[in-house]
Tab-separated table of C-alpha atoms in Angstrom:
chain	number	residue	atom	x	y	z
A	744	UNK	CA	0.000	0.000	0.000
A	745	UNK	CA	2.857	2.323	0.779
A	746	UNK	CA	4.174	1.733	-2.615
A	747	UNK	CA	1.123	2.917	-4.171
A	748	UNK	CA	1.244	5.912	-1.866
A	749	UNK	CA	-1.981	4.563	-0.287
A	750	UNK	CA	-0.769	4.641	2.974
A	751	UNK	CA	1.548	6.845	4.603
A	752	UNK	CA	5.308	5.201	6.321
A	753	UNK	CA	6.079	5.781	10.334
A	754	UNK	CA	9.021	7.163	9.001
A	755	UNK	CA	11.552	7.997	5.641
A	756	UNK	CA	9.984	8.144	2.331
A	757	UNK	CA	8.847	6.115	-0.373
A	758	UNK	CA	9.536	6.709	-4.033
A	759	UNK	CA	8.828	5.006	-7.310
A	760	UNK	CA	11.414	6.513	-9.032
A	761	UNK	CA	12.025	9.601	-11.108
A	762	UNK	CA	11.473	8.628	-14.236
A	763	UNK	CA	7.672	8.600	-15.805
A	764	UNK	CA	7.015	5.203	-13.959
A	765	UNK	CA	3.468	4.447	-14.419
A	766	UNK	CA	2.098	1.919	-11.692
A	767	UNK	CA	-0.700	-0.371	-11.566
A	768	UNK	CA	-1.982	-2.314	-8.560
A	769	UNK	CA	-3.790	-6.115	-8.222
A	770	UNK	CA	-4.666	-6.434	-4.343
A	771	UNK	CA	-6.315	-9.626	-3.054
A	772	UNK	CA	-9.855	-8.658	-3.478
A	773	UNK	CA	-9.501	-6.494	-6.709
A	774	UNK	CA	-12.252	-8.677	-7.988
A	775	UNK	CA	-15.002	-7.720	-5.750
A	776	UNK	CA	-14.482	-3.744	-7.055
A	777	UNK	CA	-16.105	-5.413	-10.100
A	778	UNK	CA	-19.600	-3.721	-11.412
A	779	UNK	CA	-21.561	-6.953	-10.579
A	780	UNK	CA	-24.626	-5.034	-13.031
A	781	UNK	CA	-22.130	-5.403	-15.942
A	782	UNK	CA	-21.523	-8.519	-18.351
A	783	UNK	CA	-18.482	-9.770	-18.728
A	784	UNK	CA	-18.025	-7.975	-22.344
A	785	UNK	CA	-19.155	-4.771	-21.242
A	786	UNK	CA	-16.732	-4.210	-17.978
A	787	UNK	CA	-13.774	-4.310	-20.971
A	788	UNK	CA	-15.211	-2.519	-23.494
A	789	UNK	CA	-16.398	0.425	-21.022
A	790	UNK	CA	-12.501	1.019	-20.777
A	791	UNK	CA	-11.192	0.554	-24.107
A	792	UNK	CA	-14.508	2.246	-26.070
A	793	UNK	CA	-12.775	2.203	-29.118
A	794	UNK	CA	-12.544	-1.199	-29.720
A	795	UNK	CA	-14.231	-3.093	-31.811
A	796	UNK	CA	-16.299	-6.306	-30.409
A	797	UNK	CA	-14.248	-8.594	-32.074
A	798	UNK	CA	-10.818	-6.767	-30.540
A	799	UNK	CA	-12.522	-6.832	-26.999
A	800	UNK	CA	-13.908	-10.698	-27.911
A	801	UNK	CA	-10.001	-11.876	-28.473
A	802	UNK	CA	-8.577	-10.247	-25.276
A	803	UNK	CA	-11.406	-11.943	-23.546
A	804	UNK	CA	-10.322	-15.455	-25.157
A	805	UNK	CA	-6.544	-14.810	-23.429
A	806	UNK	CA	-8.482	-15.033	-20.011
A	807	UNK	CA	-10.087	-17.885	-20.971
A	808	UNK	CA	-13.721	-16.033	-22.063
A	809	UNK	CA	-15.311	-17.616	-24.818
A	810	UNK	CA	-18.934	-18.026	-26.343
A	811	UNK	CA	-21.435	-16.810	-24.687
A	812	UNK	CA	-19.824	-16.781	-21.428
A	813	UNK	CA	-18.572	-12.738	-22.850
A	814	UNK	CA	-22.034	-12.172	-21.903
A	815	UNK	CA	-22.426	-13.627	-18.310
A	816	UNK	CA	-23.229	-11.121	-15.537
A	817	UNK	CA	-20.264	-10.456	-13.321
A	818	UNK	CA	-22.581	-10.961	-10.382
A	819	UNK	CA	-22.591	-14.945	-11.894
A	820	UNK	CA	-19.128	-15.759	-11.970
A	821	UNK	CA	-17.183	-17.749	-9.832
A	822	UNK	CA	-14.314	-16.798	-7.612
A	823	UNK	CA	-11.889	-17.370	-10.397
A	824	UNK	CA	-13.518	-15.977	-12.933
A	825	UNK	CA	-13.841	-12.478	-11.206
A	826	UNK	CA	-10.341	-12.732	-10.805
A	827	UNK	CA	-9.361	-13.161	-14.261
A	828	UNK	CA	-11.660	-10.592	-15.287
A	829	UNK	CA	-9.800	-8.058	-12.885
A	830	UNK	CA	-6.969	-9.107	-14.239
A	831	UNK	CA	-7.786	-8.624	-17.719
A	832	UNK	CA	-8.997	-5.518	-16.826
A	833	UNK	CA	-5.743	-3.991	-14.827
A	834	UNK	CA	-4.262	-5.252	-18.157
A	835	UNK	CA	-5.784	-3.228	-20.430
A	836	UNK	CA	-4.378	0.302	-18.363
A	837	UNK	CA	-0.877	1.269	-19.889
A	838	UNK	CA	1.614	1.404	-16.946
A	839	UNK	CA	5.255	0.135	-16.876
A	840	UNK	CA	4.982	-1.001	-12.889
A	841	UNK	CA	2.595	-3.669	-11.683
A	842	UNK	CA	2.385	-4.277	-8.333
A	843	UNK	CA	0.495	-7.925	-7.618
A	844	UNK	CA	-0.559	-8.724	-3.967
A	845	UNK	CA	-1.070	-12.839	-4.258
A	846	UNK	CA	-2.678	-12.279	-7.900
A	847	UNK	CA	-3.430	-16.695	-8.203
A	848	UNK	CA	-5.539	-16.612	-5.451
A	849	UNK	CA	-8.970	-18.555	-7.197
A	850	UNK	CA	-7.127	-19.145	-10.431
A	851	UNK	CA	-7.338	-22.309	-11.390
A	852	UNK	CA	-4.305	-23.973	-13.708
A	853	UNK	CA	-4.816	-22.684	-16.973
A	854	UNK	CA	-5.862	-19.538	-15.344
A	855	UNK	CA	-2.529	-19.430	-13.647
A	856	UNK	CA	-0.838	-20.448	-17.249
A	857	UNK	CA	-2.404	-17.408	-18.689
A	858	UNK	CA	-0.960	-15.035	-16.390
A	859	UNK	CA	2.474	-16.696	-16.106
A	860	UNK	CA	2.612	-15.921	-20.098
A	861	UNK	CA	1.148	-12.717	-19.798
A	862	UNK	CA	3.648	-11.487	-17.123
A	863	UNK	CA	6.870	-13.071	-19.440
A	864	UNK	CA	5.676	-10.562	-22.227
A	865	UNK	CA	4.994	-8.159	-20.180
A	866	UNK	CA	7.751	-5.406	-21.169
A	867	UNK	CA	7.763	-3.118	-17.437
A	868	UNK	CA	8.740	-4.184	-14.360
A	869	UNK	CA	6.178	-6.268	-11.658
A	870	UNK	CA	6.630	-6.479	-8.437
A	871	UNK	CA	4.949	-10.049	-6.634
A	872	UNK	CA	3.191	-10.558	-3.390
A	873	UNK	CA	3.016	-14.017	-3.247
A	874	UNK	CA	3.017	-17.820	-1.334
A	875	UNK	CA	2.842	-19.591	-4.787
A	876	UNK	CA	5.834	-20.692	-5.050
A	877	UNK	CA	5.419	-22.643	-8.565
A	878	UNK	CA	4.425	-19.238	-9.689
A	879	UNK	CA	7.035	-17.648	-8.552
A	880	UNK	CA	9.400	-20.182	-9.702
A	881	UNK	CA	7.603	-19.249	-13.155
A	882	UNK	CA	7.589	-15.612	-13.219
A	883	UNK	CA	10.373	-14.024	-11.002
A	884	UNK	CA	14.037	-13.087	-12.344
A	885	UNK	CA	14.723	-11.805	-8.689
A	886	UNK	CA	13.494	-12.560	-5.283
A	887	UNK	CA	13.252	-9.939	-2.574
A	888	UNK	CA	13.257	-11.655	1.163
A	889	UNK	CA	12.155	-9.803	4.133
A	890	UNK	CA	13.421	-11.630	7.203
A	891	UNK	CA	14.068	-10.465	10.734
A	892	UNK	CA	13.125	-6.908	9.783
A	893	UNK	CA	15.381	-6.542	6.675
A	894	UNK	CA	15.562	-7.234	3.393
A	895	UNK	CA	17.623	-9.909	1.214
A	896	UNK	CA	18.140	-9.382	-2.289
A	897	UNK	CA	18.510	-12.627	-4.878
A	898	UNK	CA	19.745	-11.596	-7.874
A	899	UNK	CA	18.302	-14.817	-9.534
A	900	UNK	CA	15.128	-16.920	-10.501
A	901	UNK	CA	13.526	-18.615	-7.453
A	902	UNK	CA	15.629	-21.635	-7.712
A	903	UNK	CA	18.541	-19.647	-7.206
A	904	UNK	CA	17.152	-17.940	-4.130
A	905	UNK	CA	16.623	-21.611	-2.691
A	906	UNK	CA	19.944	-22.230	-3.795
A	907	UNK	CA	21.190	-19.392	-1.568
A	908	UNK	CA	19.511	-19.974	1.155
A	909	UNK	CA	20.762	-23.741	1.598
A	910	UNK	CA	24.621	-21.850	0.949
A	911	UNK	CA	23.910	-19.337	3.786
A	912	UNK	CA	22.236	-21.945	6.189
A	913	UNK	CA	25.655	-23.988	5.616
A	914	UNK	CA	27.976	-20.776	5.788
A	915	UNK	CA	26.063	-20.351	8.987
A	916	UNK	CA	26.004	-24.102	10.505
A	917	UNK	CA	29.963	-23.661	9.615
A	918	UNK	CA	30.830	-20.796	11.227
A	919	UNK	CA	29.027	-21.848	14.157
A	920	UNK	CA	31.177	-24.751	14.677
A	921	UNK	CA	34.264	-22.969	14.167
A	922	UNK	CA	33.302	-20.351	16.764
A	923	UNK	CA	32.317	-23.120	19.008
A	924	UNK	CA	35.682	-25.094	18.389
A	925	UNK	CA	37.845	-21.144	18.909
A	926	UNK	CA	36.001	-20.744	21.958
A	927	UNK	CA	36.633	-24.290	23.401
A	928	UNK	CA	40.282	-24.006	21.974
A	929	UNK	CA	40.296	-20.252	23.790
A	930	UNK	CA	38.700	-22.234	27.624
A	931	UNK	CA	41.049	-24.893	27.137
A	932	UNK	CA	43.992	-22.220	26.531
A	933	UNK	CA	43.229	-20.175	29.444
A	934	UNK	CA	42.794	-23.024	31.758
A	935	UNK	CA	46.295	-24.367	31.232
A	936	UNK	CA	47.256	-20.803	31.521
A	937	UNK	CA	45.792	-20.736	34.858
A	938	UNK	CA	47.303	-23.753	35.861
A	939	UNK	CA	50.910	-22.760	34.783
A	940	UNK	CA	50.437	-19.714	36.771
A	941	UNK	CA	49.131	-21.733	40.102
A	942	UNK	CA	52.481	-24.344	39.281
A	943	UNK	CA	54.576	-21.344	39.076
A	944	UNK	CA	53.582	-19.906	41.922
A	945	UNK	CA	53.673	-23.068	43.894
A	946	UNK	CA	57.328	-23.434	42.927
A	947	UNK	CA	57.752	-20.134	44.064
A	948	UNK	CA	56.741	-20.790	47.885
């Protein structure tokens, strides 16, 4: 929400960028902003009015709209259906940023397919809220982790983020055994230390 300058931070700033970024946004229940008094046809072609029925009809057939379903209310469509139609929708406004906040929630497979293509044509930059993780696997050329209040950049596909995480979880497991070895190395030193001082001292009397 921040990013959309929706909501205002505690503190700093947020900012796009400086240079004519255009964003979009998909949130979670983008569907139910739909016109449920509208056909299907009719929510696209009320924002592209200059297209012709048979432009609107084969942007439609992308989100898997076909027949007469083109002319089922929106208040009749299921779950997934509202969702692709929201999707289409956001689709149709030029931008060059896309935020998506968990954008497969009530796709089913092919609906999922569509978008995955969709997205890997896409020619701006999107930006992924998501638990998918086939999706992301599908979709993302770099994965942003927020963990433990801060964030950890992957300059790589998703299987290259789980790739890096099983590297740093090693890197990690090692180090702690080599701190736990220098600090029993460091007790052990300091208690012969101790005892070469008591022996010494002992001598001494």
């Amino acid at each position: 929400w921040m990013i959309m300058g929706m909501e205002e931070p505690t503190e700093g700033t947020v900012k796009l960028g400086n240079h004519n970024v255009i964003p979009s946004y998909f949130e979670q229940n983008q569907a139910e902003a739909l016109d449920l008094t509208k056909n299907v046809m009719d929510t696209i072609h009320d924002e592209v009015p200059e297209w012709k029925n048979e432009e609107v009809r084969t942007l439609l057939g992308n989100f898997l709209f076909s027949g007469e379903t083109v002319f089922k209310k929106v208040a009749a469509l299921s779950g997934g259906e509202k969702a692709r139609l929201a999707l289409a929708k956001m689709l149709l406004k030029p931008g060059n940023f896309m935020l998506l906040d968990e954008p497969t929630n009530h796709l089913d497979i092919p609906a999922k397919e569509m978008l995955e293509e969709a997205l890997k044509n896409y020619d701006g930059t999107v930006v992924i809220v998501s638990h998918d993780r086939y999706f992301i696997s599908q979709v993302a050329n770099k994965i942003v982790e927020i963990r433990d209040g801060d964030f950890h950049v992957y300059l790589g596909d998703y299987h290259y983020y789980l790739d890096k995480i099983e590297e740093e979880k090693e890197a990690e497991r090692v180090a702690k055994i080599m701190a736990e070895k220098a600090a029993k190395k460091a007790e052990k030193a300091a208690k012969k230390k101790q005892k070469d001082k008591e022996k010494a001292a002992a001598k001494r009397k």
